[in-house]
Amino acid sequence: MVPKRQAKFLQKLVIALCIVIPASFVTHCGIALVFNPKLNQFVTSTQTPDGTSTSSQPISIPEYTGNPSVALSDTSGLSAAPATKEPILTKLDSSGRCGTVEMVVSLETAPSRGEKRGSIGMVKPSGWHTVRDDSLDGKYLYNRCHLIAWCLSGMNAEKRNLITGTRYMNVEGMLPYETKVSDFIFAGGGRVCYRVTPDFRTGELVARGVRIQAYSLADKGKSIDFDVYCYNVQPGYKIDYATGEATKID
């Protein structure tokens, strides 16, 4: 029979674990990822080789200085740990916001080249506004941005994979990295562990940006190994990230 004092301790421990464990997103590529909005940092916890402990490393997000993206570190921080080809999708929160999405992308997950993407107009991501501006490439300020690109995952109108993103972030920020991985896959490079984390701050419906990490598995990162942050901004506009409303500025 368990002593009464010990039973109470065990009960408290179970409750604490139920609260703490879901607070971080533990991925199939051997890493946990948490964004701390107060410190403006991502915190990563990487499993040690013996599998018994973890180490945490905060990664600060530089302020936007005119470049659509910035490298956060020299390597992705991912590993060649066993991974499923099925996407790992975070449930939308109470505000309808997406979380981290991760997937091992390959020729098996990518649509064939030349295949046309279906409509996604029915999806209204958190903070969505239709803002037409004929002076912009694409004629609209906002796009429905796939966290993991359709050309890599085949996921199209998946609400857990779509955020409100500026045309600038979508085309100037994210697309070059998506194209790099897509070209690698179609050139026969094999599988790539690919993770995207939207940077939502407390009380805001539009992400400040996205963190993209990618790692080529077959050659242990020799071809693809990056960790970058793409800014959800649009030159010439001031964005209210709490609501998604935008004001054109001179």
CSV table of C-alpha atoms in Angstrom, one decimal:
chain,number,residue,atom,x,y,z
A,1,MET,CA,0.0,0.0,0.0
A,2,VAL,CA,1.4,3.4,-1.0
A,3,PRO,CA,1.7,5.8,2.0
A,4,LYS,CA,-0.8,8.7,1.9
A,5,ARG,CA,2.0,11.4,1.6
A,6,GLN,CA,3.6,9.5,-1.3
A,7,ALA,CA,0.3,9.0,-3.0
A,8,LYS,CA,-0.3,12.8,-2.9
A,9,PHE,CA,3.1,13.5,-4.4
A,10,LEU,CA,2.6,11.0,-7.2
A,11,GLN,CA,-0.8,12.6,-8.0
A,12,LYS,CA,0.7,16.0,-8.2
A,13,LEU,CA,3.5,14.7,-10.4
A,14,VAL,CA,1.1,13.1,-12.9
A,15,ILE,CA,-0.9,16.4,-13.0
A,16,ALA,CA,2.3,18.4,-13.6
A,17,LEU,CA,3.4,16.1,-16.4
A,18,CYS,CA,0.0,16.4,-18.1
A,19,ILE,CA,0.4,20.1,-18.1
A,20,VAL,CA,4.1,20.4,-19.1
A,21,ILE,CA,4.5,17.7,-21.8
A,22,PRO,CA,2.0,19.3,-24.3
A,23,ALA,CA,3.7,22.7,-23.9
A,24,SER,CA,6.5,21.8,-26.3
A,25,PHE,CA,6.2,20.2,-29.7
A,26,VAL,CA,8.4,17.1,-29.8
A,27,THR,CA,9.1,16.1,-33.4
A,28,HIS,CA,10.1,12.9,-35.1
A,29,CYS,CA,13.4,14.4,-36.1
A,30,GLY,CA,14.7,14.3,-32.6
A,31,ILE,CA,14.0,17.9,-31.4
A,32,ALA,CA,11.5,19.9,-29.4
A,33,LEU,CA,10.6,23.4,-30.4
A,34,VAL,CA,9.0,26.2,-28.3
A,35,PHE,CA,8.6,29.9,-29.0
A,36,ASN,CA,8.9,32.3,-26.1
A,37,PRO,CA,7.2,35.6,-27.1
A,38,LYS,CA,8.3,37.5,-24.0
A,39,LEU,CA,12.0,36.9,-24.9
A,40,ASN,CA,11.5,37.0,-28.6
A,41,GLN,CA,13.3,33.7,-28.9
A,42,PHE,CA,12.8,30.1,-30.1
A,43,VAL,CA,14.1,27.5,-27.6
A,44,THR,CA,15.1,24.2,-29.0
A,45,SER,CA,15.7,21.0,-27.0
A,46,THR,CA,17.8,18.4,-28.7
A,47,GLN,CA,18.1,14.8,-27.6
A,48,THR,CA,21.6,13.6,-26.7
A,49,PRO,CA,23.0,10.5,-28.5
A,50,ASP,CA,22.3,8.2,-25.5
A,51,GLY,CA,18.7,9.4,-25.5
A,52,THR,CA,18.7,10.1,-21.8
A,53,SER,CA,18.8,13.9,-21.6
A,54,THR,CA,18.2,17.1,-23.5
A,55,SER,CA,20.0,20.4,-23.9
A,56,SER,CA,18.3,23.7,-24.6
A,57,GLN,CA,19.5,26.5,-26.8
A,58,PRO,CA,17.7,29.9,-27.2
A,59,ILE,CA,17.7,31.4,-30.7
A,60,SER,CA,16.9,35.1,-30.9
A,61,ILE,CA,15.1,36.6,-33.9
A,62,PRO,CA,16.9,39.6,-35.4
A,63,GLU,CA,14.9,42.7,-36.2
A,64,TYR,CA,13.9,43.1,-39.8
A,65,THR,CA,16.5,45.3,-41.6
A,66,GLY,CA,15.3,45.1,-45.2
A,67,ASN,CA,16.1,41.5,-46.1
A,68,PRO,CA,13.2,39.1,-46.5
A,69,SER,CA,15.0,36.3,-44.5
A,70,VAL,CA,17.9,35.8,-42.2
A,71,ALA,CA,19.9,32.7,-41.1
A,72,LEU,CA,19.3,31.8,-37.5
A,73,SER,CA,22.2,29.4,-37.3
A,74,ASP,CA,24.7,27.6,-39.5
A,75,THR,CA,22.9,24.3,-39.5
A,76,SER,CA,19.3,23.2,-39.2
A,77,GLY,CA,19.5,21.7,-35.8
A,78,LEU,CA,17.7,18.6,-37.1
A,79,SER,CA,19.1,15.1,-37.3
A,80,ALA,CA,18.9,11.9,-39.3
A,81,ALA,CA,16.7,10.3,-36.7
A,82,PRO,CA,13.9,8.0,-38.0
A,83,ALA,CA,11.0,10.0,-39.3
A,84,THR,CA,7.6,9.3,-40.8
A,85,LYS,CA,6.6,10.6,-44.2
A,86,GLU,CA,3.2,11.6,-42.8
A,87,PRO,CA,2.9,15.3,-41.9
A,88,ILE,CA,3.0,16.2,-38.2
A,89,LEU,CA,0.3,18.9,-37.9
A,90,THR,CA,-0.4,21.0,-34.8
A,91,LYS,CA,-4.0,21.5,-33.8
A,92,LEU,CA,-5.3,25.0,-34.4
A,93,ASP,CA,-5.5,26.9,-31.1
A,94,SER,CA,-8.6,28.7,-29.7
A,95,SER,CA,-7.8,31.7,-32.0
A,96,GLY,CA,-7.6,29.5,-35.1
A,97,ARG,CA,-3.8,29.9,-35.3
A,98,CYS,CA,-1.5,27.3,-36.8
A,99,GLY,CA,1.5,25.7,-34.9
A,100,THR,CA,4.6,23.9,-36.0
A,101,VAL,CA,4.3,21.6,-39.1
A,102,GLU,CA,6.9,19.0,-39.9
A,103,MET,CA,7.2,16.4,-42.6
A,104,VAL,CA,9.8,14.3,-44.3
A,105,VAL,CA,9.3,15.4,-47.9
A,106,SER,CA,10.3,13.4,-50.9
A,107,LEU,CA,9.2,12.4,-54.4
A,108,GLU,CA,6.5,10.3,-52.7
A,109,THR,CA,5.0,13.3,-51.0
A,110,ALA,CA,5.5,15.9,-53.7
A,111,PRO,CA,2.9,16.4,-56.5
A,112,SER,CA,4.2,15.5,-59.9
A,113,ARG,CA,5.7,18.5,-61.8
A,114,GLY,CA,3.1,20.0,-64.0
A,115,GLU,CA,0.3,19.0,-61.7
A,116,LYS,CA,-2.1,22.0,-61.0
A,117,ARG,CA,-2.9,23.0,-57.5
A,118,GLY,CA,-6.5,23.1,-56.4
A,119,SER,CA,-8.3,26.1,-54.9
A,120,ILE,CA,-7.7,27.2,-51.4
A,121,GLY,CA,-9.9,30.3,-51.5
A,122,MET,CA,-12.4,28.7,-49.0
A,123,VAL,CA,-9.7,28.8,-46.2
A,124,LYS,CA,-9.7,31.9,-44.0
A,125,PRO,CA,-6.5,31.7,-41.8
A,126,SER,CA,-6.4,33.7,-38.6
A,127,GLY,CA,-6.1,37.4,-39.2
A,128,TRP,CA,-7.2,37.1,-42.8
A,129,HIS,CA,-8.1,40.3,-44.8
A,130,THR,CA,-8.5,40.7,-48.5
A,131,VAL,CA,-6.4,43.7,-49.4
A,132,ARG,CA,-6.1,44.5,-53.1
A,133,ASP,CA,-3.3,46.6,-54.3
A,134,ASP,CA,-2.6,46.6,-58.1
A,135,SER,CA,0.9,47.9,-57.5
A,136,LEU,CA,1.9,44.7,-55.8
A,137,ASP,CA,3.1,41.5,-57.5
A,138,GLY,CA,0.0,39.3,-57.5
A,139,LYS,CA,-2.3,42.3,-56.9
A,140,TYR,CA,-3.0,41.4,-53.2
A,141,LEU,CA,-1.2,42.2,-50.0
A,142,TYR,CA,-2.0,38.8,-48.3
A,143,ASN,CA,-1.6,35.3,-49.6
A,144,ARG,CA,-2.8,32.1,-48.0
A,145,CYS,CA,0.7,30.8,-47.2
A,146,HIS,CA,1.4,27.1,-46.9
A,147,LEU,CA,3.8,26.5,-44.0
A,148,ILE,CA,5.1,23.4,-45.9
A,149,ALA,CA,4.8,24.2,-49.5
A,150,TRP,CA,2.3,22.3,-51.7
A,151,CYS,CA,5.1,21.5,-54.1
A,152,LEU,CA,6.8,19.6,-51.3
A,153,SER,CA,4.0,18.1,-49.3
A,154,GLY,CA,1.0,17.8,-51.6
A,155,MET,CA,-1.1,19.4,-48.8
A,156,ASN,CA,-3.4,22.0,-50.3
A,157,ALA,CA,-6.5,23.3,-48.4
A,158,GLU,CA,-5.2,22.0,-45.1
A,159,LYS,CA,-6.2,24.6,-42.4
A,160,ARG,CA,-3.4,23.5,-40.1
A,161,ASN,CA,-0.8,24.3,-42.8
A,162,LEU,CA,-2.1,27.7,-44.0
A,163,ILE,CA,-1.4,31.2,-42.4
A,164,THR,CA,-2.0,34.8,-43.5
A,165,GLY,CA,1.2,35.9,-45.1
A,166,THR,CA,2.3,38.8,-47.1
A,167,ARG,CA,3.1,38.4,-50.8
A,168,TYR,CA,6.6,39.6,-49.9
A,169,MET,CA,7.1,36.8,-47.3
A,170,ASN,CA,5.6,34.2,-49.6
A,171,VAL,CA,7.6,35.0,-52.7
A,172,GLU,CA,10.7,36.7,-51.5
A,173,GLY,CA,11.1,35.0,-48.2
A,174,MET,CA,9.9,31.4,-48.3
A,175,LEU,CA,9.9,30.5,-52.0
A,176,PRO,CA,13.7,30.4,-52.5
A,177,TYR,CA,14.1,27.8,-49.8
A,178,GLU,CA,11.1,25.8,-51.0
A,179,THR,CA,12.5,25.8,-54.5
A,180,LYS,CA,16.0,24.7,-53.3
A,181,VAL,CA,14.5,21.7,-51.5
A,182,SER,CA,12.1,20.9,-54.4
A,183,ASP,CA,14.9,21.0,-56.9
A,184,PHE,CA,17.0,18.7,-54.7
A,185,ILE,CA,14.2,16.2,-54.4
A,186,PHE,CA,13.5,16.1,-58.1
A,187,ALA,CA,17.2,15.8,-58.9
A,188,GLY,CA,17.2,12.5,-57.0
A,189,GLY,CA,18.6,13.8,-53.7
A,190,GLY,CA,16.2,11.8,-51.6
A,191,ARG,CA,14.2,12.6,-48.4
A,192,VAL,CA,14.4,15.9,-46.6
A,193,CYS,CA,13.3,16.6,-43.0
A,194,TYR,CA,11.4,19.9,-43.3
A,195,ARG,CA,9.9,21.9,-40.4
A,196,VAL,CA,8.2,25.3,-40.3
A,197,THR,CA,7.2,27.2,-37.2
A,198,PRO,CA,5.0,30.3,-37.4
A,199,ASP,CA,6.0,33.1,-35.0
A,200,PHE,CA,2.7,34.1,-33.4
A,201,ARG,CA,3.0,36.6,-30.5
A,202,THR,CA,0.6,36.7,-27.6
A,203,GLY,CA,-2.8,38.1,-28.6
A,204,GLU,CA,-1.9,38.4,-32.3
A,205,LEU,CA,-3.7,36.7,-35.2
A,206,VAL,CA,-1.0,37.2,-37.9
A,207,ALA,CA,2.4,35.7,-37.5
A,208,ARG,CA,5.4,38.0,-37.4
A,209,GLY,CA,7.3,35.5,-39.6
A,210,VAL,CA,8.1,31.8,-40.0
A,211,ARG,CA,11.1,29.7,-39.1
A,212,ILE,CA,12.1,27.1,-41.7
A,213,GLN,CA,14.5,24.2,-41.0
A,214,ALA,CA,15.5,21.6,-43.5
A,215,TYR,CA,17.9,18.7,-43.5
A,216,SER,CA,18.7,16.2,-46.2
A,217,LEU,CA,18.6,12.7,-44.6
A,218,ALA,CA,20.5,10.5,-47.1
A,219,ASP,CA,23.8,12.5,-47.0
A,220,LYS,CA,23.3,13.7,-43.4
A,221,GLY,CA,22.9,17.4,-44.3
A,222,LYS,CA,25.7,17.8,-46.8
A,223,SER,CA,23.3,19.1,-49.5
A,224,ILE,CA,20.4,20.6,-47.4
A,225,ASP,CA,21.0,21.9,-43.9
A,226,PHE,CA,19.6,25.3,-43.1
A,227,ASP,CA,17.7,27.2,-40.3
A,228,VAL,CA,16.2,30.5,-41.5
A,229,TYR,CA,13.6,33.0,-40.5
A,230,CYS,CA,11.3,34.7,-43.0
A,231,TYR,CA,9.7,38.1,-42.1
A,232,ASN,CA,6.0,38.5,-42.5
A,233,VAL,CA,6.3,42.1,-43.7
A,234,GLN,CA,5.5,44.1,-46.8
A,235,PRO,CA,7.6,47.1,-47.8
A,236,GLY,CA,5.3,50.1,-48.0
A,237,TYR,CA,2.8,48.7,-45.5
A,238,LYS,CA,2.3,48.8,-41.7
A,239,ILE,CA,0.6,45.7,-40.5
A,240,ASP,CA,-1.4,45.4,-37.3
A,241,TYR,CA,-0.4,41.8,-36.3
A,242,ALA,CA,-3.2,41.7,-33.7
A,243,THR,CA,-6.0,42.0,-36.3
A,244,GLY,CA,-4.4,41.7,-39.7
A,245,GLU,CA,-5.5,45.2,-40.7
A,246,ALA,CA,-2.9,46.9,-42.9
A,247,THR,CA,-2.2,50.6,-43.7
A,248,LYS,CA,-0.3,51.7,-46.8
A,249,ILE,CA,2.6,54.1,-45.9
A,250,ASP,CA,4.8,56.4,-48.0
